[in-house]
Coordinates of C-alpha atoms in Angstrom, one line a residue:
X23 CA 0.0 -0.3 -0.2
X24 CA 3.1 2.5 0.6
X25 CA 4.9 1.7 -2.3
X26 CA 0.9 2.4 -4.1
X27 CA 0.9 5.8 -2.2
X28 CA 4.7 6.9 -2.9
X29 CA 4.0 5.8 -6.6
X30 CA 1.0 8.4 -7.1
X31 CA 3.2 11.1 -5.5
X32 CA 5.9 10.2 -7.9
X33 CA 3.5 11.1 -10.8
X34 CA 1.6 13.8 -9.1
X35 CA 4.9 15.7 -8.8
X36 CA 5.8 14.9 -12.3
X37 CA 2.1 16.2 -13.7
X38 CA 2.4 19.6 -11.7
X39 CA 5.3 21.6 -12.4
X40 CA 6.4 25.8 -11.0
X41 CA 6.9 28.8 -12.6
X42 CA 10.9 28.1 -12.3
X43 CA 10.6 24.9 -14.3
X44 CA 9.2 26.7 -16.7
X45 CA 12.3 27.0 -19.1
X46 CA 12.8 29.8 -21.2
X47 CA 13.8 27.3 -24.1
X48 CA 10.3 25.9 -24.7
X49 CA 9.5 27.9 -27.7
X50 CA 7.0 26.9 -30.2
X51 CA 7.4 26.5 -33.5
X52 CA 7.0 30.3 -35.7
X53 CA 6.7 28.4 -39.0
X54 CA 4.1 26.3 -40.7
X55 CA 5.0 22.4 -41.1
X56 CA 6.2 21.1 -44.7
X57 CA 3.3 21.7 -47.3
X58 CA 2.2 24.5 -45.7
X59 CA 2.3 28.1 -46.5
X60 CA 2.0 31.1 -43.2
X61 CA 0.1 33.8 -44.1
X62 CA 0.0 37.1 -43.6
X63 CA -2.0 36.9 -39.8
X64 CA 0.4 33.8 -39.0
X65 CA -2.3 30.4 -40.1
X66 CA -1.0 27.6 -41.5
X67 CA -2.8 27.0 -45.0
X68 CA -2.5 23.3 -46.8
X69 CA -1.1 24.0 -50.6
X70 CA -1.4 20.7 -52.9
X71 CA -1.2 20.4 -56.5
X72 CA -4.8 18.9 -56.4
X73 CA -6.6 22.6 -55.3
X74 CA -5.5 22.7 -59.9
X75 CA -8.6 20.5 -60.1
X76 CA -11.8 21.6 -59.8
X77 CA -14.7 18.9 -60.4
X78 CA -15.0 16.2 -57.9
X79 CA -16.3 13.3 -60.1
X80 CA -14.9 14.3 -63.9
X81 CA -12.8 11.9 -65.2
X82 CA -14.3 8.3 -64.8
X83 CA -14.3 6.2 -61.0
X84 CA -12.5 8.4 -59.5
X85 CA -9.8 10.3 -62.4
X86 CA -6.3 11.4 -62.4
X87 CA -8.1 14.9 -62.5
X88 CA -10.1 14.6 -59.5
X89 CA -9.9 17.3 -56.9
X90 CA -9.7 16.4 -52.8
X91 CA -12.7 17.4 -50.4
X92 CA -12.3 20.7 -48.3
X93 CA -9.4 20.7 -46.1
X94 CA -9.2 22.0 -42.5
X95 CA -6.2 24.2 -41.9
X96 CA -6.2 27.4 -40.9
X97 CA -4.3 27.3 -37.4
X98 CA -1.2 29.1 -36.0
X99 CA 1.9 27.4 -36.3
X100 CA 1.9 27.7 -32.3
X101 CA -1.0 25.8 -32.3
X102 CA 0.4 22.9 -34.4
X103 CA 3.5 22.8 -32.4
X104 CA 1.4 22.8 -29.4
X105 CA -0.5 20.2 -30.0
X106 CA 2.3 17.8 -30.9
X107 CA 4.0 17.9 -27.8
X108 CA 0.4 16.7 -26.2
X109 CA -0.5 14.1 -29.0
X110 CA 2.9 12.3 -28.0
X111 CA 2.4 13.4 -23.6
X112 CA 0.8 10.7 -21.7
X113 CA 0.1 13.7 -19.1
X114 CA -3.5 13.8 -20.9
X115 CA -4.2 10.0 -19.2
X116 CA -5.1 9.4 -16.3
X117 CA -2.5 7.2 -14.8
X118 CA 0.8 9.2 -17.4
X119 CA 0.7 5.7 -19.4
X120 CA -1.3 6.7 -22.6
X121 CA -0.8 8.7 -25.3
X122 CA -2.4 9.6 -28.3
X123 CA 0.1 8.0 -29.8
X124 CA -0.3 5.1 -28.0
X125 CA -2.2 4.1 -30.6
X126 CA -1.4 6.1 -33.5
X127 CA 2.1 5.7 -34.3
X128 CA 3.7 7.4 -36.9
X129 CA 6.0 4.6 -38.2
X130 CA 2.6 2.1 -38.3
X131 CA 0.5 4.8 -40.5
X132 CA -0.7 6.4 -37.3
X133 CA -2.2 3.0 -36.1
X134 CA -1.0 0.7 -33.6
X135 CA -0.1 -2.5 -35.7
X136 CA -2.8 -4.0 -33.2
X137 CA -6.9 -5.6 -34.7
X138 CA -7.3 -4.3 -31.0
X139 CA -6.3 -1.6 -29.9
X140 CA -4.9 -1.4 -26.4
X141 CA -5.7 1.6 -23.6
X142 CA -5.1 1.5 -20.3
X143 CA -3.9 -0.5 -17.9
X144 CA -3.9 -3.0 -21.0
X145 CA -7.6 -3.1 -21.7
X146 CA -7.9 -4.4 -25.4
X147 CA -10.7 -2.4 -27.3
X148 CA -13.2 -3.7 -29.7
X149 CA -12.2 -2.3 -32.7
X150 CA -8.6 -0.8 -34.3
X151 CA -6.9 2.4 -34.1
X152 CA -7.6 4.2 -37.1
X153 CA -4.8 5.7 -39.7
X154 CA -4.7 9.7 -39.3
X155 CA -3.5 10.4 -42.4
X156 CA -4.9 13.0 -43.9
X157 CA -7.8 13.6 -41.3
X158 CA -8.2 17.1 -42.3
X159 CA -10.4 16.3 -45.3
X160 CA -12.4 14.1 -42.9
X161 CA -16.1 14.9 -42.4
X162 CA -16.8 11.5 -40.1
X163 CA -14.8 10.3 -37.5
X164 CA -14.3 6.9 -35.9
X165 CA -15.3 4.0 -37.0
X166 CA -18.5 3.9 -36.8
X167 CA -18.8 7.2 -37.8
X168 CA -19.8 8.6 -35.1
X169 CA -17.7 11.8 -34.6
X170 CA -18.1 15.2 -36.9
X171 CA -14.9 17.1 -36.1
X172 CA -11.3 16.6 -34.9
X173 CA -12.5 18.3 -32.1
X174 CA -15.0 15.7 -31.4
X175 CA -12.7 12.6 -32.0
X176 CA -9.9 13.7 -29.6
X177 CA -12.6 13.8 -26.4
X178 CA -13.6 9.8 -27.8
X179 CA -10.5 8.1 -26.3
X180 CA -9.6 11.3 -23.3
X181 CA -12.4 10.6 -21.5
X182 CA -12.9 7.0 -22.6
X183 CA -12.5 4.8 -19.4
X184 CA -11.1 2.0 -21.4
X185 CA -8.4 4.3 -23.1
X186 CA -7.0 7.4 -21.4
X187 CA -9.8 7.5 -18.7
X188 CA -9.1 11.5 -18.0
X189 CA -11.7 13.5 -16.7
X190 CA -12.2 16.7 -18.0
X191 CA -11.7 17.8 -14.0
X192 CA -8.2 16.0 -14.1
X193 CA -6.8 16.9 -17.6
X194 CA -7.3 21.1 -16.7
X195 CA -6.1 20.7 -13.4
X196 CA -2.9 19.0 -15.0
X197 CA -2.4 21.3 -17.6
X198 CA -3.0 24.0 -15.6
X199 CA -0.6 23.1 -12.9
X200 CA 2.0 22.5 -15.1
X201 CA 4.1 26.0 -16.3
X202 CA 5.5 24.5 -19.0
X203 CA 2.7 24.1 -20.9
X204 CA 0.9 27.5 -19.5
X205 CA 3.7 29.3 -21.0
X206 CA 3.6 27.1 -24.0
X207 CA -0.5 27.7 -24.4
X208 CA -0.3 31.5 -23.9
X209 CA 1.6 31.3 -27.2
X210 CA -0.8 29.5 -28.8
X211 CA -3.7 31.4 -27.7
X212 CA -2.4 34.4 -26.9
X213 CA -6.1 35.6 -26.4
X214 CA -6.8 33.7 -23.2
X215 CA -4.2 34.6 -20.5
X216 CA -6.7 33.6 -17.7
X217 CA -5.7 29.3 -18.0
X218 CA -5.9 27.2 -20.2
X219 CA -9.7 25.7 -21.1
X220 CA -10.7 22.7 -22.2
X221 CA -11.8 24.4 -26.3
X222 CA -7.5 24.8 -26.4
X223 CA -6.6 21.6 -25.9
X224 CA -9.0 20.0 -28.3
X225 CA -8.1 22.7 -31.1
X226 CA -5.0 22.6 -29.8
X227 CA -4.9 18.5 -31.0
X228 CA -6.6 19.4 -34.1
X229 CA -4.0 21.5 -35.2
X230 CA -1.5 19.2 -35.1
X231 CA -3.7 16.1 -36.5
X232 CA -4.7 18.2 -39.3
X233 CA -0.9 18.6 -40.7
X234 CA -0.3 15.1 -40.9
X235 CA -0.7 15.0 -45.0
X236 CA 0.4 12.3 -47.3
X237 CA -0.8 13.6 -50.7
X238 CA 3.3 13.2 -53.0
X239 CA 3.0 9.3 -53.3
X240 CA 4.6 7.5 -56.6
X241 CA 0.7 7.1 -57.4
X242 CA 0.3 10.9 -56.9
X243 CA 3.4 11.5 -59.4
X244 CA 1.9 9.5 -62.1
X245 CA -2.0 11.3 -61.3
X246 CA 0.2 14.3 -61.9
X247 CA 1.7 13.1 -65.2
X248 CA 4.8 11.5 -64.5
X249 CA 4.0 8.6 -65.7
X250 CA 7.6 6.6 -64.6
X251 CA 6.2 6.6 -61.4
X252 CA 4.3 3.8 -62.0
X253 CA 5.5 0.4 -62.9
X254 CA 3.6 -2.0 -65.5
X255 CA 2.6 -3.8 -62.6
X256 CA 1.6 -0.8 -60.8
X257 CA -0.7 0.3 -63.7
X258 CA -2.6 -2.8 -63.9
X259 CA -3.2 -2.9 -60.9
X260 CA -4.9 0.8 -60.9
X261 CA -6.6 -0.4 -63.8
X262 CA -8.4 -3.2 -62.2
X263 CA -8.8 -1.4 -58.9
X264 CA -10.9 1.3 -61.0
X265 CA -12.5 -1.1 -63.3
X266 CA -16.8 -1.4 -63.1
X267 CA -16.0 -5.3 -62.3
X268 CA -13.7 -5.0 -59.2
X269 CA -15.4 -1.8 -58.4
X270 CA -13.1 -1.0 -55.2
X271 CA -13.1 3.0 -56.5
X272 CA -16.8 3.4 -55.8
X273 CA -15.9 3.7 -52.4
X274 CA -12.0 4.4 -52.0
X275 CA -12.3 6.7 -54.4
X276 CA -9.1 8.9 -55.3
X277 CA -7.5 11.2 -54.6
X278 CA -8.5 11.0 -51.0
X279 CA -9.4 6.9 -51.5
X280 CA -12.5 6.8 -49.8
X281 CA -15.8 8.2 -50.1
X282 CA -16.5 9.0 -46.8
X283 CA -20.1 7.0 -46.4
X284 CA -20.7 4.1 -43.8
X285 CA -20.8 0.7 -46.0
X286 CA -22.1 -2.4 -45.0
X287 CA -19.4 -5.4 -46.6
X288 CA -20.7 -8.1 -44.0
X289 CA -16.7 -8.5 -43.2
X290 CA -16.4 -11.7 -40.3
X291 CA -15.2 -10.8 -37.1
X292 CA -12.2 -12.8 -35.1
X293 CA -12.3 -15.7 -33.8
X294 CA -14.3 -15.6 -30.3
X295 CA -16.1 -12.0 -30.9
X296 CA -19.2 -11.2 -30.9
X297 CA -21.1 -9.6 -34.0
X298 CA -20.3 -5.3 -34.0
X299 CA -23.1 -3.5 -34.8
X300 CA -20.5 -0.6 -35.3
X301 CA -22.9 2.4 -37.5
X302 CA -26.0 1.2 -36.7
X303 CA -25.7 1.2 -32.9
X304 CA -25.1 4.6 -33.3
X305 CA -28.1 5.7 -35.7
X306 CA -30.3 3.2 -34.6
X307 CA -31.0 2.9 -38.9
X308 CA -31.2 -1.0 -39.7
X309 CA -30.0 -0.7 -42.7
X310 CA -26.4 -0.1 -41.4
X311 CA -26.7 -2.4 -38.5
X312 CA -22.6 -4.1 -39.1
X313 CA -22.0 -0.8 -41.4
X314 CA -18.2 1.1 -40.9
X315 CA -17.0 3.7 -42.7
X316 CA -15.1 3.5 -45.3
X317 CA -11.5 3.6 -44.6
X318 CA -8.7 6.1 -46.9
X319 CA -6.2 3.4 -48.0
X320 CA -3.1 6.1 -48.1
X321 CA -0.4 3.9 -46.2
X322 CA -2.5 1.3 -46.4
X323 CA 0.7 -1.2 -46.1
X324 CA 1.8 0.4 -42.7
X325 CA -1.5 -0.5 -41.0
X326 CA -2.2 -4.3 -40.5
X327 CA -3.9 -6.3 -40.2
X328 CA -6.9 -4.6 -41.3
X329 CA -11.2 -4.4 -41.8
X330 CA -12.3 -2.9 -37.9
X331 CA -11.3 -5.3 -35.5
X332 CA -8.1 -6.6 -37.8
X333 CA -10.1 -9.8 -39.5
X334 CA -7.4 -10.3 -42.0
X335 CA -3.3 -9.8 -41.5
X336 CA -2.7 -9.4 -45.1
X337 CA -3.5 -7.0 -47.6
X338 CA -3.8 -9.0 -50.5
X339 CA -6.2 -11.4 -48.3
X340 CA -8.8 -8.0 -47.2
X341 CA -8.7 -8.2 -51.1
X342 CA -9.2 -11.4 -51.5
X343 CA -12.7 -10.7 -49.6
X344 CA -14.7 -8.9 -51.5
X345 CA -14.5 -11.4 -54.0
X346 CA -15.6 -14.4 -52.6
X347 CA -19.3 -13.8 -53.1
X348 CA -22.0 -11.4 -51.7
X349 CA -22.3 -11.9 -48.4
X350 CA -20.7 -15.2 -47.8
X351 CA -19.2 -14.4 -44.3
X352 CA -22.1 -13.2 -42.7
X353 CA -22.9 -14.8 -40.0
X354 CA -26.9 -16.9 -40.6
X355 CA -28.3 -15.0 -38.1
X356 CA -28.2 -11.6 -38.7
X357 CA -29.8 -10.6 -41.4
X358 CA -28.1 -6.9 -42.9
X359 CA -28.4 -5.0 -45.6
X360 CA -25.0 -5.0 -47.5
X361 CA -24.2 -2.3 -49.8
X362 CA -25.0 -2.7 -53.1
X363 CA -20.8 -2.8 -54.5
X364 CA -20.4 -6.0 -53.0
X365 CA -21.2 -8.7 -55.0
X366 CA -19.0 -11.8 -57.3
X367 CA -16.5 -10.0 -59.3
X368 CA -14.1 -13.2 -59.6
X369 CA -10.6 -11.7 -59.6
X370 CA -7.9 -14.2 -60.3
X371 CA -4.7 -14.4 -57.9
X372 CA -3.2 -12.7 -60.7
X373 CA -5.6 -9.5 -60.4
X374 CA -6.0 -9.1 -56.9
X375 CA -1.5 -9.2 -56.6
X376 CA -1.9 -6.7 -59.2
X377 CA -4.3 -4.5 -56.7
X378 CA -2.0 -5.3 -54.1
X379 CA 0.6 -3.7 -56.2
X380 CA -1.1 -0.7 -56.4
X381 CA -2.1 -0.4 -52.6
X382 CA 1.5 0.0 -52.4
X383 CA 2.1 3.1 -54.4
X384 CA -0.3 5.0 -52.1
X385 CA 2.9 4.9 -49.5
X386 CA 4.2 8.4 -49.3
X387 CA 5.3 9.6 -45.6
X388 CA 7.8 12.8 -46.2
X389 CA 5.5 14.8 -43.5
X390 CA 6.0 12.2 -41.0
X391 CA 6.3 15.2 -37.8
X392 CA 9.1 14.8 -35.5
X393 CA 8.6 13.0 -32.7
X394 CA 9.7 15.3 -29.7
X395 CA 11.7 12.9 -27.1
X396 CA 11.3 15.7 -24.1
X397 CA 7.9 16.4 -23.2
X398 CA 6.9 19.3 -21.0
X399 CA 5.5 17.1 -18.7
X400 CA 8.4 16.0 -17.7
X401 CA 7.3 12.2 -18.7
X402 CA 8.5 10.1 -21.4
X403 CA 7.0 10.3 -24.9
X404 CA 5.4 6.9 -25.1
X405 CA 6.3 7.1 -28.8
X406 CA 10.2 6.3 -28.7
X407 CA 12.6 8.8 -31.1
X408 CA 16.1 9.0 -32.3
X409 CA 17.9 11.6 -30.7
X410 CA 19.5 14.6 -32.5
X411 CA 20.2 17.4 -32.2
X412 CA 16.7 20.4 -32.8
X413 CA 15.8 24.1 -32.2
X414 CA 13.4 24.6 -28.6
X415 CA 16.7 23.2 -27.0
X416 CA 14.6 20.0 -27.9
X417 CA 17.1 16.7 -28.8
X418 CA 15.5 15.6 -31.3

């Protein structure tokens, strides 16, 4: 009992800092991340070649010159950098053991390599962690689509008893009790000098996540006119992917490679897991039972295993699921309204290999953010980073 008490005191000592500990080396970035241009009023605006295209659906099924949805941008460099610290800081969890980056790891496509994510105290969740690449373009969040903004999405894990298990009161107490964070929040939100509030926390996290942009893969280079960017097998795979036989692009529509809709595809759960009603449990709409948000396929080779609960270990296995017949894996007791495009394309083994080759050409991690090995809380980042010299007095 005494050992637990001393451990709790030690953690509390890290969470609470004095003004003397708020060293001047903590200075938030003044410039925007790569891919963004800083405006005269200190806002980071996304710049991408896709902004040259006007139509969302004017070139067939996900044509090469298709535009992107509107992006969430306009945050300040300081808000983005503050969000970066918060994202990797386990201070945001109840016991200082997990952070946002625990389930959204940069080297795993901002997922975690698990079929079912693990939260505080080793609690195994019911679903996998969706990738965060290109979330700036999304209007739906979570597998069941229940979130409608990045700020709303952030609150789910923060306060879930199985994920980060924090409370609003404790989160505010921890951050306001940390002199370094108070200093950094004043830099990011100069108009709010009366202390840190919840909306600032959510906005900073949204600001950072909005900069996780992946739009310069070899596919993108091909789409913008450099046809040598893809080899013959990848081009063949792209043609199968976009064909009216496979119909992959009907839901995974380029260039986002998601139409952001809810789709009921009848994917099976891992052995021993109960049926997951997905979006139907949120909306109460019977036709959405077993439905999940169509995920983007960007950096898909980094995010195995696949589907909402990691049912398929390999990308080819996931692709082959769609070719095995409409409803072949639906449990007999479940009467699901399967999406119209789920049918029986009967793709060959060679065509599946070509699709997988094409999906590999969607990889682009050039804008991976720097992981801070030193955090304002004094806690160790849950995600390790290589040590090198950088600005702000950090080692990166």
